[in-house]
Amino acid sequence: MTIGEYIAKLKNNPAFMRNVTSWLVVPERAARYGAFPASLDARIAGALRARGIERPYIHQSQAIEAALAREDFVVVTPTASGKTLCYNVPVLDAILKDESARALYLFPTKALSSDQAAELYGMIESMGVDVKAYTYDGDTPASARTAIRQAGHVVVTNPDMLHQGILPHHAKWVKLFENLRYVVIDEIHAYRGVFGSNLANVIRRLKRICAFYGSSPTFICCSATIRNPRELAEAMTGRKMRLIDENGAPAGERHVVFYNPPVVNAQLGIRAGAIPETRNIAASLLEAGIQNSVFARARLTVEVLVRYLKDMVRDPLGNAGRVRGYRGGYLASQRREIERELRAGNITTVVSTNALELGIDIGQLDACVLCGYPGTIASTWQQAGRAGRRGSTSLLIVVASSSPMDQYIINHPDYFFGQSPEQALINPDNLYILLNHVKCAAYELPFEEGERFADLAETPELLGYLEDEHILRRVGGRYYWMAEEFPEAGINLRSASDQNFLIVDITDPKKHRVIGEMDRFTVPMLLHQYAIYMHEGAQYQVEKLDFDDKKGYVRRVNVGYYTDADLTTSLKVLDEFEQRSDGAWTRARGEVLASSIVTVFKKIRFDTHENLGWGPVTLPELEMQTTACWWTLPDRLEEGYGREPLKDAMVGLAHLIRHIAPIDLMCAPQDITVVYHVKDPFTGKPTIYLYDSIPGGIGLSDRVFEMDRALLMRARERLGECPCAEGCPGCVGVTAGPRAKEALKRILDDLLA
Ligand SMILES: [Zn+2]
């Protein structure tokens, strides 16, 4: 079946159409072209012609011109719009004109680096010129490293390698740093939160080292569509950026369908689950032979869907391989294999987390199904970008879950289509992150007295602190590194936690093998003892978790259930920075200590999703210091409404805020945490806290503080339009009790009056 036929079939299916809240057709867009600058080396245009590129799209020609004029810029390009040309062309031109010129390419992952390097090799080969481009990462053999340092014109790497493997050893990279002409930061939108704040500091260190060797590279950034690409690129590079966002690439017609699963219990407001509905839609695509990707927010959902879909096609012919999973935590070799099979068309359905959002080349598919709203408009479009072969029609189906955020979006298509995608926020001046990089910078080159790191006024204070801690020593007007260890080693750019845990399969006692990895913060949830760990639909039981050695030992099993753990958090205010009163309530922001612990897990049966029982988890508590915003409600609420209704209302309000706040922040739901206390130990009154789920915070709760009444008003709006009678997952949640919805309505009206 063709995608056109499939779309026609959906439109004629009343059972499907009944649940569609919006069906939008984004019309086809024709290409718009520019021209290559006259000064460009003729061999480059020749090589491009050989690849079927006669002239550049308008955004490519603008980018090439800016780069040749050594102007810093950020180009905003959707998937498959030819962004690599924007930097490969000026970089090759610079090297062909001056053999000593050097460039550094940064990609967020190793996979992307090798992908993009392959494209660059292709161009160099077809030109028949002597330009040396290399990837330099953890997989680069030691024997090749010296050659790369000496002779590499283009060094393709990732932020982690720049941080740990290049900057601390700058003395071995003199040629690169003396002649660095261009720094390319691709997929800059991927650097948000902790990772982005860390990278901005790595770039500060890079600029400091370049200045030492007398170079000042031009920065070229590429971003997917977000609201603030220029602001992000400027915060990342510390440079004024030109914005190039006139996309000239053509695109086929795109159908965007919002699908809300039917209500199956009107009284309780329960809708059919997003997972079974997604399974049905994906199954019909699979049956029709339409190549598609299914995106889910959680790893667990990915694994459950892979299992369901594999079961559909499991047969002696080995067709189960037509369905594959894809997510972080799979080994790199396995992911490369899946990408190859996708490009070759041997996989019909790939089920993935947002790991496939980034620009890794898997070819273009025909359809995309999102199991739950991905949490941001930007992510939705990036995932949608996986579908759409040049010039042909594509289909995106967003299946809403029953969370308030999903229900808000699915019922407000105008909000989704009318807004520009979210902002990506970073906070390079987060003290926790900054201090780490000042240490690294001091290790790389001693600080001169009076020198300011990235022009920051607090530099002397930070250096003084490090001196007091015996990490630096001041001698003759300079601060020298004196600690034993190497500072970079202890700093993980991607999260505030240290390295990942390895997942070891011990099914075969003679041959233990590593099958995957997991970050420390997820381990208590998914890798505790007796958890069922799922990997591409296969099941393993965790036999033992070695927390100190960072290993989880698993054994292959086949059981009819999976596990999910409950996280309990507690909170303590450490410092209040600011407080404002709005008459009815006060709101404050400050610093808090959040402790979280997993104590129980539940077993959930496949298909019916019924709870089969509980089990205990004994793991250490995790502590995190972060920033928070809190609302303190007046005492009179308890007197006026009674303690129990007030408690129900607060459970409901916390549930609503948790799911609605990410709509206004750029963030994913897991980036924030919301908790409530009916009588808070710090304020003595009913209080709701929202904090950044990231050590040190990245400014999310600060933005909530500034939003003032808007968040509570949006919560009230959602409450008013939810059709349920007594509260449901789409408004106050199901744990709040039957009176919660009514009580919360009255309390919010009272407060907002
Ligand atoms: Zn409801």
PDB file of N, CA and C in Angstrom, residues 509-586:
ATOM      1  N   PRO A 509      26.662 -18.961  31.914  1.00  0.00           N
ATOM      2  CA  PRO A 509      27.635 -18.758  32.987  1.00  0.00           C
ATOM      3  C   PRO A 509      29.073 -18.693  32.456  1.00  0.00           C
ATOM      4  N   LYS A 510      29.324 -19.267  31.294  1.00  0.00           N
ATOM      5  CA  LYS A 510      30.692 -19.262  30.766  1.00  0.00           C
ATOM      6  C   LYS A 510      30.993 -17.987  29.996  1.00  0.00           C
ATOM      7  N   LYS A 511      29.931 -17.284  29.631  1.00  0.00           N
ATOM      8  CA  LYS A 511      30.179 -16.125  28.769  1.00  0.00           C
ATOM      9  C   LYS A 511      29.303 -14.952  29.196  1.00  0.00           C
ATOM     10  N   HIS A 512      29.777 -14.169  30.157  1.00  0.00           N
ATOM     11  CA  HIS A 512      29.049 -12.959  30.526  1.00  0.00           C
ATOM     12  C   HIS A 512      29.260 -11.928  29.437  1.00  0.00           C
ATOM     13  N   ARG A 513      28.194 -11.214  29.073  1.00  0.00           N
ATOM     14  CA  ARG A 513      28.426 -10.160  28.086  1.00  0.00           C
ATOM     15  C   ARG A 513      27.630  -8.912  28.438  1.00  0.00           C
ATOM     16  N   VAL A 514      28.211  -7.759  28.098  1.00  0.00           N
ATOM     17  CA  VAL A 514      27.556  -6.479  28.353  1.00  0.00           C
ATOM     18  C   VAL A 514      26.541  -6.258  27.244  1.00  0.00           C
ATOM     19  N   ILE A 515      25.281  -6.005  27.634  1.00  0.00           N
ATOM     20  CA  ILE A 515      24.281  -5.800  26.585  1.00  0.00           C
ATOM     21  C   ILE A 515      23.767  -4.366  26.530  1.00  0.00           C
ATOM     22  N   GLY A 516      24.056  -3.579  27.549  1.00  0.00           N
ATOM     23  CA  GLY A 516      23.556  -2.208  27.500  1.00  0.00           C
ATOM     24  C   GLY A 516      24.103  -1.407  28.666  1.00  0.00           C
ATOM     25  N   GLU A 517      23.661  -0.140  28.764  1.00  0.00           N
ATOM     26  CA  GLU A 517      24.095   0.695  29.878  1.00  0.00           C
ATOM     27  C   GLU A 517      22.947   1.591  30.324  1.00  0.00           C
ATOM     28  N   MET A 518      23.097   2.198  31.490  1.00  0.00           N
ATOM     29  CA  MET A 518      22.011   3.007  32.039  1.00  0.00           C
ATOM     30  C   MET A 518      22.595   4.101  32.940  1.00  0.00           C
ATOM     31  N   ASP A 519      21.996   5.312  32.891  1.00  0.00           N
ATOM     32  CA  ASP A 519      22.514   6.387  33.739  1.00  0.00           C
ATOM     33  C   ASP A 519      22.107   6.164  35.192  1.00  0.00           C
ATOM     34  N   ARG A 520      22.897   6.733  36.075  1.00  0.00           N
ATOM     35  CA  ARG A 520      22.761   6.465  37.509  1.00  0.00           C
ATOM     36  C   ARG A 520      21.392   6.829  38.067  1.00  0.00           C
ATOM     37  N   PHE A 521      20.813   7.923  37.561  1.00  0.00           N
ATOM     38  CA  PHE A 521      19.541   8.358  38.127  1.00  0.00           C
ATOM     39  C   PHE A 521      18.387   7.440  37.742  1.00  0.00           C
ATOM     40  N   THR A 522      18.538   6.691  36.665  1.00  0.00           N
ATOM     41  CA  THR A 522      17.471   5.793  36.236  1.00  0.00           C
ATOM     42  C   THR A 522      17.608   4.417  36.873  1.00  0.00           C
ATOM     43  N   VAL A 523      18.840   4.082  37.283  1.00  0.00           N
ATOM     44  CA  VAL A 523      19.112   2.744  37.820  1.00  0.00           C
ATOM     45  C   VAL A 523      18.143   2.319  38.927  1.00  0.00           C
ATOM     46  N   PRO A 524      17.883   3.172  39.944  1.00  0.00           N
ATOM     47  CA  PRO A 524      16.976   2.718  41.011  1.00  0.00           C
ATOM     48  C   PRO A 524      15.584   2.378  40.484  1.00  0.00           C
ATOM     49  N   MET A 525      15.175   3.008  39.369  1.00  0.00           N
ATOM     50  CA  MET A 525      13.838   2.768  38.835  1.00  0.00           C
ATOM     51  C   MET A 525      13.773   1.485  37.998  1.00  0.00           C
ATOM     52  N   LEU A 526      14.801   1.258  37.181  1.00  0.00           N
ATOM     53  CA  LEU A 526      14.681   0.202  36.170  1.00  0.00           C
ATOM     54  C   LEU A 526      15.670  -0.947  36.334  1.00  0.00           C
ATOM     55  N   LEU A 527      16.659  -0.806  37.228  1.00  0.00           N
ATOM     56  CA  LEU A 527      17.675  -1.853  37.305  1.00  0.00           C
ATOM     57  C   LEU A 527      17.860  -2.352  38.743  1.00  0.00           C
ATOM     58  N   HIS A 528      16.857  -2.147  39.599  1.00  0.00           N
ATOM     59  CA  HIS A 528      16.938  -2.655  40.961  1.00  0.00           C
ATOM     60  C   HIS A 528      16.801  -4.182  40.931  1.00  0.00           C
ATOM     61  N   GLN A 529      17.147  -4.826  42.028  1.00  0.00           N
ATOM     62  CA  GLN A 529      17.044  -6.285  42.083  1.00  0.00           C
ATOM     63  C   GLN A 529      15.599  -6.733  41.819  1.00  0.00           C
ATOM     64  N   TYR A 530      15.432  -7.755  41.010  1.00  0.00           N
ATOM     65  CA  TYR A 530      14.148  -8.342  40.604  1.00  0.00           C
ATOM     66  C   TYR A 530      13.390  -7.518  39.571  1.00  0.00           C
ATOM     67  N   ALA A 531      13.963  -6.395  39.125  1.00  0.00           N
ATOM     68  CA  ALA A 531      13.300  -5.656  38.039  1.00  0.00           C
ATOM     69  C   ALA A 531      13.356  -6.506  36.780  1.00  0.00           C
ATOM     70  N   ILE A 532      12.357  -6.342  35.916  1.00  0.00           N
ATOM     71  CA  ILE A 532      12.436  -6.956  34.595  1.00  0.00           C
ATOM     72  C   ILE A 532      13.017  -5.888  33.675  1.00  0.00           C
ATOM     73  N   TYR A 533      14.233  -6.137  33.197  1.00  0.00           N
ATOM     74  CA  TYR A 533      14.868  -5.208  32.264  1.00  0.00           C
ATOM     75  C   TYR A 533      14.548  -5.677  30.855  1.00  0.00           C
ATOM     76  N   MET A 534      14.037  -4.783  30.018  1.00  0.00           N
ATOM     77  CA  MET A 534      13.700  -5.196  28.655  1.00  0.00           C
ATOM     78  C   MET A 534      14.628  -4.531  27.651  1.00  0.00           C
ATOM     79  N   HIS A 535      15.033  -5.328  26.673  1.00  0.00           N
ATOM     80  CA  HIS A 535      16.003  -4.863  25.688  1.00  0.00           C
ATOM     81  C   HIS A 535      15.570  -5.373  24.332  1.00  0.00           C
ATOM     82  N   GLU A 536      15.150  -4.477  23.472  1.00  0.00           N
ATOM     83  CA  GLU A 536      14.592  -4.830  22.158  1.00  0.00           C
ATOM     84  C   GLU A 536      13.519  -5.891  22.285  1.00  0.00           C
ATOM     85  N   GLY A 537      12.657  -5.719  23.276  1.00  0.00           N
ATOM     86  CA  GLY A 537      11.526  -6.625  23.428  1.00  0.00           C
ATOM     87  C   GLY A 537      11.859  -7.891  24.205  1.00  0.00           C
ATOM     88  N   ALA A 538      13.154  -8.221  24.375  1.00  0.00           N
ATOM     89  CA  ALA A 538      13.523  -9.407  25.147  1.00  0.00           C
ATOM     90  C   ALA A 538      13.529  -9.055  26.631  1.00  0.00           C
ATOM     91  N   GLN A 539      13.262 -10.062  27.480  1.00  0.00           N
ATOM     92  CA  GLN A 539      13.174  -9.796  28.911  1.00  0.00           C
ATOM     93  C   GLN A 539      14.347 -10.399  29.679  1.00  0.00           C
ATOM     94  N   TYR A 540      14.797  -9.676  30.667  1.00  0.00           N
ATOM     95  CA  TYR A 540      15.857 -10.143  31.558  1.00  0.00           C
ATOM     96  C   TYR A 540      15.427  -9.801  32.977  1.00  0.00           C
ATOM     97  N   GLN A 541      15.757 -10.682  33.914  1.00  0.00           N
ATOM     98  CA  GLN A 541      15.504 -10.323  35.303  1.00  0.00           C
ATOM     99  C   GLN A 541      16.816  -9.892  35.941  1.00  0.00           C
ATOM    100  N   VAL A 542      16.750  -8.812  36.719  1.00  0.00           N
ATOM    101  CA  VAL A 542      17.957  -8.347  37.398  1.00  0.00           C
ATOM    102  C   VAL A 542      18.209  -9.266  38.587  1.00  0.00           C
ATOM    103  N   GLU A 543      19.340  -9.964  38.546  1.00  0.00           N
ATOM    104  CA  GLU A 543      19.684 -10.905  39.621  1.00  0.00           C
ATOM    105  C   GLU A 543      20.358 -10.158  40.756  1.00  0.00           C
ATOM    106  N   LYS A 544      21.189  -9.190  40.355  1.00  0.00           N
ATOM    107  CA  LYS A 544      21.964  -8.498  41.376  1.00  0.00           C
ATOM    108  C   LYS A 544      22.355  -7.135  40.832  1.00  0.00           C
ATOM    109  N   LEU A 545      22.242  -6.116  41.682  1.00  0.00           N
ATOM    110  CA  LEU A 545      22.706  -4.788  41.295  1.00  0.00           C
ATOM    111  C   LEU A 545      23.878  -4.433  42.193  1.00  0.00           C
ATOM    112  N   ASP A 546      25.031  -4.242  41.585  1.00  0.00           N
ATOM    113  CA  ASP A 546      26.211  -3.851  42.350  1.00  0.00           C
ATOM    114  C   ASP A 546      26.366  -2.339  42.217  1.00  0.00           C
ATOM    115  N   PHE A 547      25.868  -1.622  43.239  1.00  0.00           N
ATOM    116  CA  PHE A 547      25.817  -0.165  43.151  1.00  0.00           C
ATOM    117  C   PHE A 547      27.210   0.449  43.123  1.00  0.00           C
ATOM    118  N   ASP A 548      28.143  -0.137  43.906  1.00  0.00           N
ATOM    119  CA  ASP A 548      29.484   0.444  43.987  1.00  0.00           C
ATOM    120  C   ASP A 548      30.275   0.188  42.718  1.00  0.00           C
ATOM    121  N   ASP A 549      30.106  -1.012  42.171  1.00  0.00           N
ATOM    122  CA  ASP A 549      30.858  -1.385  40.978  1.00  0.00           C
ATOM    123  C   ASP A 549      30.144  -0.925  39.699  1.00  0.00           C
ATOM    124  N   LYS A 550      28.950  -0.338  39.875  1.00  0.00           N
ATOM    125  CA  LYS A 550      28.158   0.168  38.745  1.00  0.00           C
ATOM    126  C   LYS A 550      27.856  -0.907  37.710  1.00  0.00           C
ATOM    127  N   LYS A 551      27.372  -2.039  38.195  1.00  0.00           N
ATOM    128  CA  LYS A 551      26.990  -3.109  37.271  1.00  0.00           C
ATOM    129  C   LYS A 551      25.674  -3.740  37.705  1.00  0.00           C
ATOM    130  N   GLY A 552      24.844  -4.033  36.728  1.00  0.00           N
ATOM    131  CA  GLY A 552      23.625  -4.786  36.983  1.00  0.00           C
ATOM    132  C   GLY A 552      23.731  -6.118  36.264  1.00  0.00           C
ATOM    133  N   TYR A 553      23.546  -7.231  37.010  1.00  0.00           N
ATOM    134  CA  TYR A 553      23.660  -8.561  36.398  1.00  0.00           C
ATOM    135  C   TYR A 553      22.271  -9.094  36.087  1.00  0.00           C
ATOM    136  N   VAL A 554      22.028  -9.450  34.846  1.00  0.00           N
ATOM    137  CA  VAL A 554      20.685  -9.852  34.434  1.00  0.00           C
ATOM    138  C   VAL A 554      20.710 -11.229  33.786  1.00  0.00           C
ATOM    139  N   ARG A 555      19.560 -11.897  33.845  1.00  0.00           N
ATOM    140  CA  ARG A 555      19.444 -13.227  33.258  1.00  0.00           C
ATOM    141  C   ARG A 555      18.198 -13.250  32.381  1.00  0.00           C
ATOM    142  N   ARG A 556      18.318 -13.890  31.241  1.00  0.00           N
ATOM    143  CA  ARG A 556      17.229 -13.981  30.284  1.00  0.00           C
ATOM    144  C   ARG A 556      16.027 -14.712  30.906  1.00  0.00           C
ATOM    145  N   VAL A 557      14.829 -14.121  30.801  1.00  0.00           N
ATOM    146  CA  VAL A 557      13.619 -14.793  31.283  1.00  0.00           C
ATOM    147  C   VAL A 557      12.508 -14.568  30.260  1.00  0.00           C
ATOM    148  N   ASN A 558      11.419 -15.252  30.451  1.00  0.00           N
ATOM    149  CA  ASN A 558      10.253 -14.999  29.617  1.00  0.00           C
ATOM    150  C   ASN A 558       9.029 -15.048  30.514  1.00  0.00           C
ATOM    151  N   VAL A 559       8.614 -13.887  30.985  1.00  0.00           N
ATOM    152  CA  VAL A 559       7.478 -13.813  31.905  1.00  0.00           C
ATOM    153  C   VAL A 559       6.421 -12.892  31.297  1.00  0.00           C
ATOM    154  N   GLY A 560       5.217 -13.030  31.761  1.00  0.00           N
ATOM    155  CA  GLY A 560       4.116 -12.288  31.155  1.00  0.00           C
ATOM    156  C   GLY A 560       3.912 -10.894  31.729  1.00  0.00           C
ATOM    157  N   TYR A 561       4.908 -10.382  32.424  1.00  0.00           N
ATOM    158  CA  TYR A 561       4.731  -9.067  33.041  1.00  0.00           C
ATOM    159  C   TYR A 561       6.011  -8.234  32.921  1.00  0.00           C
ATOM    160  N   TYR A 562       5.888  -6.934  33.179  1.00  0.00           N
ATOM    161  CA  TYR A 562       7.057  -6.077  33.315  1.00  0.00           C
ATOM    162  C   TYR A 562       6.969  -5.356  34.652  1.00  0.00           C
ATOM    163  N   THR A 563       8.020  -4.624  35.032  1.00  0.00           N
ATOM    164  CA  THR A 563       8.007  -3.975  36.347  1.00  0.00           C
ATOM    165  C   THR A 563       8.140  -2.467  36.208  1.00  0.00           C
ATOM    166  N   ASP A 564       7.627  -1.759  37.169  1.00  0.00           N
ATOM    167  CA  ASP A 564       7.725  -0.305  37.196  1.00  0.00           C
ATOM    168  C   ASP A 564       7.887   0.083  38.671  1.00  0.00           C
ATOM    169  N   ALA A 565       8.779   1.039  38.955  1.00  0.00           N
ATOM    170  CA  ALA A 565       9.061   1.353  40.357  1.00  0.00           C
ATOM    171  C   ALA A 565       8.486   2.707  40.745  1.00  0.00           C
ATOM    172  N   ASP A 566       8.224   2.868  42.038  1.00  0.00           N
ATOM    173  CA  ASP A 566       7.702   4.129  42.567  1.00  0.00           C
ATOM    174  C   ASP A 566       8.816   4.911  43.254  1.00  0.00           C
ATOM    175  N   LEU A 567       8.891   6.188  42.917  1.00  0.00           N
ATOM    176  CA  LEU A 567       9.916   7.050  43.482  1.00  0.00           C
ATOM    177  C   LEU A 567       9.265   7.950  44.530  1.00  0.00           C
ATOM    178  N   THR A 568       9.858   8.013  45.717  1.00  0.00           N
ATOM    179  CA  THR A 568       9.340   8.899  46.760  1.00  0.00           C
ATOM    180  C   THR A 568      10.364  10.008  46.972  1.00  0.00           C
ATOM    181  N   THR A 569       9.903  11.256  47.024  1.00  0.00           N
ATOM    182  CA  THR A 569      10.855  12.341  47.241  1.00  0.00           C
ATOM    183  C   THR A 569      10.476  13.129  48.481  1.00  0.00           C
ATOM    184  N   SER A 570      11.478  13.687  49.138  1.00  0.00           N
ATOM    185  CA  SER A 570      11.214  14.617  50.224  1.00  0.00           C
ATOM    186  C   SER A 570      12.063  15.858  50.000  1.00  0.00           C
ATOM    187  N   LEU A 571      11.689  16.937  50.659  1.00  0.00           N
ATOM    188  CA  LEU A 571      12.243  18.235  50.297  1.00  0.00           C
ATOM    189  C   LEU A 571      12.531  19.084  51.526  1.00  0.00           C
ATOM    190  N   LYS A 572      13.627  19.852  51.455  1.00  0.00           N
ATOM    191  CA  LYS A 572      13.962  20.752  52.556  1.00  0.00           C
ATOM    192  C   LYS A 572      14.432  22.077  51.956  1.00  0.00           C
ATOM    193  N   VAL A 573      13.909  23.202  52.464  1.00  0.00           N
ATOM    194  CA  VAL A 573      14.354  24.507  51.959  1.00  0.00           C
ATOM    195  C   VAL A 573      15.693  24.852  52.600  1.00  0.00           C
ATOM    196  N   LEU A 574      16.677  25.216  51.783  1.00  0.00           N
ATOM    197  CA  LEU A 574      17.980  25.598  52.311  1.00  0.00           C
ATOM    198  C   LEU A 574      18.125  27.115  52.394  1.00  0.00           C
ATOM    199  N   ASP A 575      17.512  27.801  51.443  1.00  0.00           N
ATOM    200  CA  ASP A 575      17.701  29.246  51.391  1.00  0.00           C
ATOM    201  C   ASP A 575      16.568  29.868  50.577  1.00  0.00           C
ATOM    202  N   GLU A 576      16.020  30.990  51.068  1.00  0.00           N
ATOM    203  CA  GLU A 576      14.998  31.690  50.288  1.00  0.00           C
ATOM    204  C   GLU A 576      15.627  32.945  49.698  1.00  0.00           C
ATOM    205  N   PHE A 577      15.577  33.092  48.358  1.00  0.00           N
ATOM    206  CA  PHE A 577      16.209  34.247  47.696  1.00  0.00           C
ATOM    207  C   PHE A 577      15.274  35.440  47.604  1.00  0.00           C
ATOM    208  N   GLU A 578      13.993  35.177  47.398  1.00  0.00           N
ATOM    209  CA  GLU A 578      13.072  36.254  47.061  1.00  0.00           C
ATOM    210  C   GLU A 578      11.654  35.812  47.354  1.00  0.00           C
ATOM    211  N   GLN A 579      10.828  36.768  47.770  1.00  0.00           N
ATOM    212  CA  GLN A 579       9.431  36.420  48.048  1.00  0.00           C
ATOM    213  C   GLN A 579       8.536  37.540  47.559  1.00  0.00           C
ATOM    214  N   ARG A 580       7.410  37.184  46.939  1.00  0.00           N
ATOM    215  CA  ARG A 580       6.442  38.196  46.531  1.00  0.00           C
ATOM    216  C   ARG A 580       5.059  37.755  46.946  1.00  0.00           C
ATOM    217  N   SER A 581       4.241  38.734  47.251  1.00  0.00           N
ATOM    218  CA  SER A 581       2.898  38.412  47.701  1.00  0.00           C
ATOM    219  C   SER A 581       1.894  38.865  46.655  1.00  0.00           C
ATOM    220  N   ASP A 582       0.852  38.056  46.490  1.00  0.00           N
ATOM    221  CA  ASP A 582      -0.190  38.404  45.535  1.00  0.00           C
ATOM    222  C   ASP A 582      -1.521  38.562  46.272  1.00  0.00           C
ATOM    223  N   GLY A 583      -1.463  38.985  47.494  1.00  0.00           N
ATOM    224  CA  GLY A 583      -2.691  39.120  48.272  1.00  0.00           C
ATOM    225  C   GLY A 583      -3.120  37.775  48.826  1.00  0.00           C
ATOM    226  N   ALA A 584      -3.647  36.920  47.918  1.00  0.00           N
ATOM    227  CA  ALA A 584      -4.182  35.642  48.366  1.00  0.00           C
ATOM    228  C   ALA A 584      -3.092  34.647  48.732  1.00  0.00           C
ATOM    229  N   TRP A 585      -1.959  34.735  48.080  1.00  0.00           N
ATOM    230  CA  TRP A 585      -0.887  33.785  48.384  1.00  0.00           C
ATOM    231  C   TRP A 585       0.458  34.471  48.184  1.00  0.00           C
ATOM    232  N   THR A 586       1.525  33.824  48.656  1.00  0.00           N
ATOM    233  CA  THR A 586       2.849  34.354  48.353  1.00  0.00           C
ATOM    234  C   THR A 586       3.577  33.316  47.516  1.00  0.00           C
TER     235      THR A 586
END
